[in-house]
Amino acid sequence: MNQALHTEILSDSQLKLIQLVESFKDDYYLVGGTALALQIGHRRSIDFDLFSNEKISTSEILKQVKSVAEIERVLVDSTIELTIMVNGVKLTWYAFGFKLLPAVDVDFCRMPDPATIGAMKLYALGRRAKWKDYVDLYFLLKEFDFTKLATKAEEIFGTAFEEKLARIQLSYFEDINYQEQIDFMPGFSVEDEEVKEYLTSIALA
C-alpha cells in the first residue's frame, strides 16, 4: 500500500537521515509517534523507532550506520535494543518480540497502519507513562473505537495485554513524563485538559 506522507512533520535533521532509515527498510519497520505523524500529520517528530520481529545484531547495525553517518553518542546497546544519536536525532532499533506485519509501504520505510500503532500505544501505557502517548491516543481515539484498538492489541500481544488495565491507564495521569514537549502541527493544537477529559470519557464508557 502506498500513500501520501506528511513529511512536513520531520525536522531538517531527520530529513537528512531518510536515506539511512531506508537502508534498514527490508529488516525493520518504523513505529511510534513518528510513524503515526507521517500518516495523520498531527505533530512534529523528534526521533526514529525501528522495530524488528527477529533478533537484532547491534554490531551489524552500528557498522551499517557508520558507513554513511557519524554516530554522536550510543545511549543504549543491549541484546534487544540499540539507541544512538546521529545528526542530533535519536534512532532506536528494537527486537519487538511479537509478530507484526506492517501494512503501509512507502519509499523509505514500512509502517503499521494507525490502528495498529494505536494498539501498540495502548499496550505501552502500562509500561511507561509519556504524555506524547496520551496525545497520540487522543487523536487515534477520535478516529477509532477503543474496542477496535483493544481487540487489535489482543491479537498482537495476547495475554500480555489486558483491556481492563488499559482503560485504567488511559485515565490515570499521575507520574506522567512530560519531558518531551509536543510540537503540534497547524490546526491540531489541543490543551492538556481537553486530552485528559476526552481520554477519561473513553476509559469510563
Tab-separated table of C-alpha atoms in Angstrom:
chain	number	residue	atom	x	y	z
A	1	MET	CA	0.000	0.000	0.000
A	2	ASN	CA	1.382	3.407	-0.970
A	3	GLN	CA	0.071	6.674	0.396
A	4	ALA	CA	0.996	10.339	0.646
A	5	LEU	CA	3.079	11.109	3.711
A	6	HIS	CA	3.132	14.170	5.960
A	7	THR	CA	6.901	14.614	5.654
A	8	GLU	CA	6.465	18.181	6.934
A	9	ILE	CA	6.399	16.687	10.450
A	10	LEU	CA	10.081	15.756	10.116
A	11	SER	CA	12.868	18.138	11.119
A	12	ASP	CA	15.621	19.102	8.680
A	13	SER	CA	17.970	16.873	10.682
A	14	GLN	CA	15.598	13.923	10.264
A	15	LEU	CA	15.158	14.544	6.551
A	16	LYS	CA	18.926	14.201	6.160
A	17	LEU	CA	18.654	10.716	7.685
A	18	ILE	CA	15.906	9.411	5.373
A	19	GLN	CA	18.438	7.522	3.266
A	20	LEU	CA	19.850	5.889	6.407
A	21	VAL	CA	16.370	4.831	7.558
A	22	GLU	CA	15.631	3.494	4.077
A	23	SER	CA	18.736	1.286	4.188
A	24	PHE	CA	17.062	-0.698	7.001
A	25	LYS	CA	13.668	-0.994	5.254
A	26	ASP	CA	13.927	-4.713	4.422
A	27	ASP	CA	14.523	-5.842	8.016
A	28	TYR	CA	12.905	-3.127	10.137
A	29	TYR	CA	9.689	-1.122	10.198
A	30	LEU	CA	9.066	2.371	11.557
A	31	VAL	CA	6.753	2.589	14.582
A	32	GLY	CA	5.612	5.001	17.277
A	33	GLY	CA	4.760	8.665	17.107
A	34	THR	CA	6.850	9.327	14.009
A	35	ALA	CA	5.093	6.588	12.024
A	36	LEU	CA	1.730	7.910	13.210
A	37	ALA	CA	2.539	11.567	12.496
A	38	LEU	CA	3.747	10.706	8.990
A	39	GLN	CA	0.289	9.235	8.363
A	40	ILE	CA	-2.022	11.722	10.120
A	41	GLY	CA	0.173	14.852	10.341
A	42	HIS	CA	-0.774	15.889	13.882
A	43	ARG	CA	2.581	16.733	15.481
A	44	ARG	CA	6.253	17.129	14.765
A	45	SER	CA	8.519	14.151	15.206
A	46	ILE	CA	11.740	14.010	17.189
A	47	ASP	CA	13.096	10.508	16.560
A	48	PHE	CA	13.010	7.298	14.539
A	49	ASP	CA	11.982	3.997	16.168
A	50	LEU	CA	12.738	0.943	14.031
A	51	PHE	CA	11.386	-2.421	15.160
A	52	SER	CA	12.143	-5.951	14.003
A	53	ASN	CA	10.192	-9.169	14.540
A	54	GLU	CA	13.526	-11.003	14.698
A	55	LYS	CA	16.642	-10.823	16.873
A	56	ILE	CA	18.895	-7.866	16.153
A	57	SER	CA	22.671	-7.531	15.832
A	58	THR	CA	23.727	-4.190	17.286
A	59	SER	CA	27.255	-4.591	15.926
A	60	GLU	CA	25.893	-5.008	12.387
A	61	ILE	CA	23.601	-2.003	12.807
A	62	LEU	CA	26.468	0.157	14.083
A	63	LYS	CA	28.635	-0.935	11.176
A	64	GLN	CA	25.886	-0.065	8.687
A	65	VAL	CA	25.267	3.347	10.272
A	66	LYS	CA	28.973	4.217	10.445
A	67	SER	CA	29.306	3.576	6.714
A	68	VAL	CA	27.056	6.558	5.945
A	69	ALA	CA	26.907	8.757	9.069
A	70	GLU	CA	28.782	9.822	12.174
A	71	ILE	CA	27.458	8.454	15.466
A	72	GLU	CA	27.477	11.183	18.101
A	73	ARG	CA	26.528	9.021	21.064
A	74	VAL	CA	25.457	5.490	21.936
A	75	LEU	CA	22.676	5.676	24.554
A	76	VAL	CA	21.644	2.001	24.774
A	77	ASP	CA	23.433	-1.086	23.456
A	78	SER	CA	21.822	-4.344	24.607
A	79	THR	CA	20.725	-7.660	23.121
A	80	ILE	CA	17.287	-6.254	22.244
A	81	GLU	CA	17.879	-2.519	21.743
A	82	LEU	CA	20.303	-0.072	20.186
A	83	THR	CA	19.681	3.650	20.658
A	84	ILE	CA	22.082	6.204	19.227
A	85	MET	CA	22.267	9.897	18.368
A	86	VAL	CA	23.052	10.836	14.769
A	87	ASN	CA	22.852	14.397	13.460
A	88	GLY	CA	21.097	15.410	16.695
A	89	VAL	CA	18.367	12.807	16.113
A	90	LYS	CA	17.669	9.797	18.326
A	91	LEU	CA	17.403	6.492	16.449
A	92	THR	CA	16.341	3.227	18.065
A	93	TRP	CA	16.463	-0.329	16.723
A	94	TYR	CA	14.479	-2.804	18.799
A	95	ALA	CA	13.765	-6.535	18.777
A	96	PHE	CA	9.998	-6.353	19.240
A	97	GLY	CA	9.333	-9.902	20.403
A	98	PHE	CA	5.845	-10.025	18.866
A	99	LYS	CA	4.796	-10.751	15.295
A	100	LEU	CA	3.571	-7.737	13.394
A	101	LEU	CA	3.004	-7.218	9.670
A	102	PRO	CA	3.493	-3.563	8.688
A	103	ALA	CA	0.673	-2.759	6.255
A	104	VAL	CA	1.954	0.582	4.970
A	105	ASP	CA	4.812	0.542	2.464
A	106	VAL	CA	6.275	3.848	1.279
A	107	ASP	CA	9.501	4.876	-0.417
A	108	PHE	CA	11.818	4.918	2.581
A	109	CYS	CA	10.128	2.685	5.163
A	110	ARG	CA	7.421	0.214	6.108
A	111	MET	CA	4.988	1.073	8.917
A	112	PRO	CA	1.991	-0.346	10.766
A	113	ASP	CA	-1.300	1.380	9.983
A	114	PRO	CA	-2.672	3.929	12.511
A	115	ALA	CA	-4.992	1.421	14.238
A	116	THR	CA	-2.072	-0.947	14.847
A	117	ILE	CA	0.064	1.913	16.180
A	118	GLY	CA	-2.854	2.723	18.493
A	119	ALA	CA	-2.912	-0.867	19.737
A	120	MET	CA	0.832	-0.686	20.411
A	121	LYS	CA	0.395	2.573	22.325
A	122	LEU	CA	-2.425	1.104	24.445
A	123	TYR	CA	-0.084	-1.758	25.333
A	124	ALA	CA	2.747	0.677	26.119
A	125	LEU	CA	0.632	2.704	28.584
A	126	GLY	CA	1.003	0.009	31.214
A	127	ARG	CA	4.784	0.010	30.827
A	128	ARG	CA	5.604	3.711	30.573
A	129	ALA	CA	3.772	6.991	31.073
A	130	LYS	CA	4.808	9.500	28.411
A	131	TRP	CA	2.486	12.395	27.693
A	132	LYS	CA	3.095	12.106	23.947
A	133	ASP	CA	1.491	8.624	24.021
A	134	TYR	CA	-1.662	10.067	25.590
A	135	VAL	CA	-1.754	12.839	22.991
A	136	ASP	CA	-1.323	10.325	20.158
A	137	LEU	CA	-4.113	8.177	21.609
A	138	TYR	CA	-6.357	11.254	21.845
A	139	PHE	CA	-6.132	11.679	18.069
A	140	LEU	CA	-6.379	7.952	17.385
A	141	LEU	CA	-9.484	7.561	19.538
A	142	LYS	CA	-11.141	10.375	17.602
A	143	GLU	CA	-10.874	8.058	14.589
A	144	PHE	CA	-11.117	4.557	16.040
A	145	ASP	CA	-13.330	2.935	18.626
A	146	PHE	CA	-11.463	1.926	21.812
A	147	THR	CA	-12.722	-1.645	21.419
A	148	LYS	CA	-11.186	-1.867	17.941
A	149	LEU	CA	-7.762	-0.811	19.246
A	150	ALA	CA	-8.061	-3.136	22.251
A	151	THR	CA	-9.039	-6.084	20.040
A	152	LYS	CA	-6.051	-5.399	17.793
A	153	ALA	CA	-3.795	-5.192	20.855
A	154	GLU	CA	-5.064	-8.602	21.998
A	155	GLU	CA	-4.301	-10.028	18.543
A	156	ILE	CA	-0.711	-8.756	18.718
A	157	PHE	CA	0.144	-9.167	22.408
A	158	GLY	CA	-2.158	-11.982	23.510
A	159	THR	CA	-2.446	-12.334	27.289
A	160	ALA	CA	0.288	-9.702	27.778
A	161	PHE	CA	-2.430	-7.116	27.053
A	162	GLU	CA	-5.348	-6.539	29.428
A	163	GLU	CA	-8.188	-4.317	28.215
A	164	LYS	CA	-9.341	-3.511	31.756
A	165	LEU	CA	-5.851	-2.346	32.736
A	166	ALA	CA	-5.563	-0.295	29.526
A	167	ARG	CA	-8.802	1.530	30.392
A	168	ILE	CA	-7.456	2.348	33.853
A	169	GLN	CA	-4.142	3.581	32.427
A	170	LEU	CA	-5.952	5.706	29.840
A	171	SER	CA	-7.450	7.872	32.589
A	172	TYR	CA	-4.525	7.752	35.053
A	173	PHE	CA	-2.409	10.871	34.730
A	174	GLU	CA	-0.086	10.656	37.735
A	175	ASP	CA	3.657	10.106	37.222
A	176	ILE	CA	3.477	11.095	33.551
A	177	ASN	CA	6.728	12.054	31.843
A	178	TYR	CA	6.213	15.480	30.237
A	179	GLN	CA	9.892	15.826	29.309
A	180	GLU	CA	9.342	15.673	25.556
A	181	GLN	CA	7.388	18.764	24.566
A	182	ILE	CA	4.619	18.286	22.000
A	183	ASP	CA	5.038	20.496	18.938
A	184	PHE	CA	1.639	20.400	17.224
A	185	MET	CA	1.244	20.999	13.512
A	186	PRO	CA	-1.090	23.872	12.481
A	187	GLY	CA	-4.739	23.032	13.102
A	188	PHE	CA	-4.014	20.208	15.559
A	189	SER	CA	-3.163	22.077	18.780
A	190	VAL	CA	-5.065	20.796	21.814
A	191	GLU	CA	-4.908	21.691	25.520
A	192	ASP	CA	-3.733	19.108	28.051
A	193	GLU	CA	-7.043	19.320	29.930
A	194	GLU	CA	-9.054	18.519	26.816
A	195	VAL	CA	-6.879	15.446	26.168
A	196	LYS	CA	-7.369	14.249	29.756
A	197	GLU	CA	-11.133	14.837	29.729
A	198	TYR	CA	-11.625	13.050	26.416
A	199	LEU	CA	-9.475	10.046	27.335
A	200	THR	CA	-11.241	9.770	30.701
A	201	SER	CA	-14.640	9.759	28.961
A	202	ILE	CA	-13.440	6.953	26.659
A	203	ALA	CA	-11.998	4.970	29.557
A	204	LEU	CA	-15.248	5.158	31.524
A	205	ALA	CA	-17.545	4.445	28.561
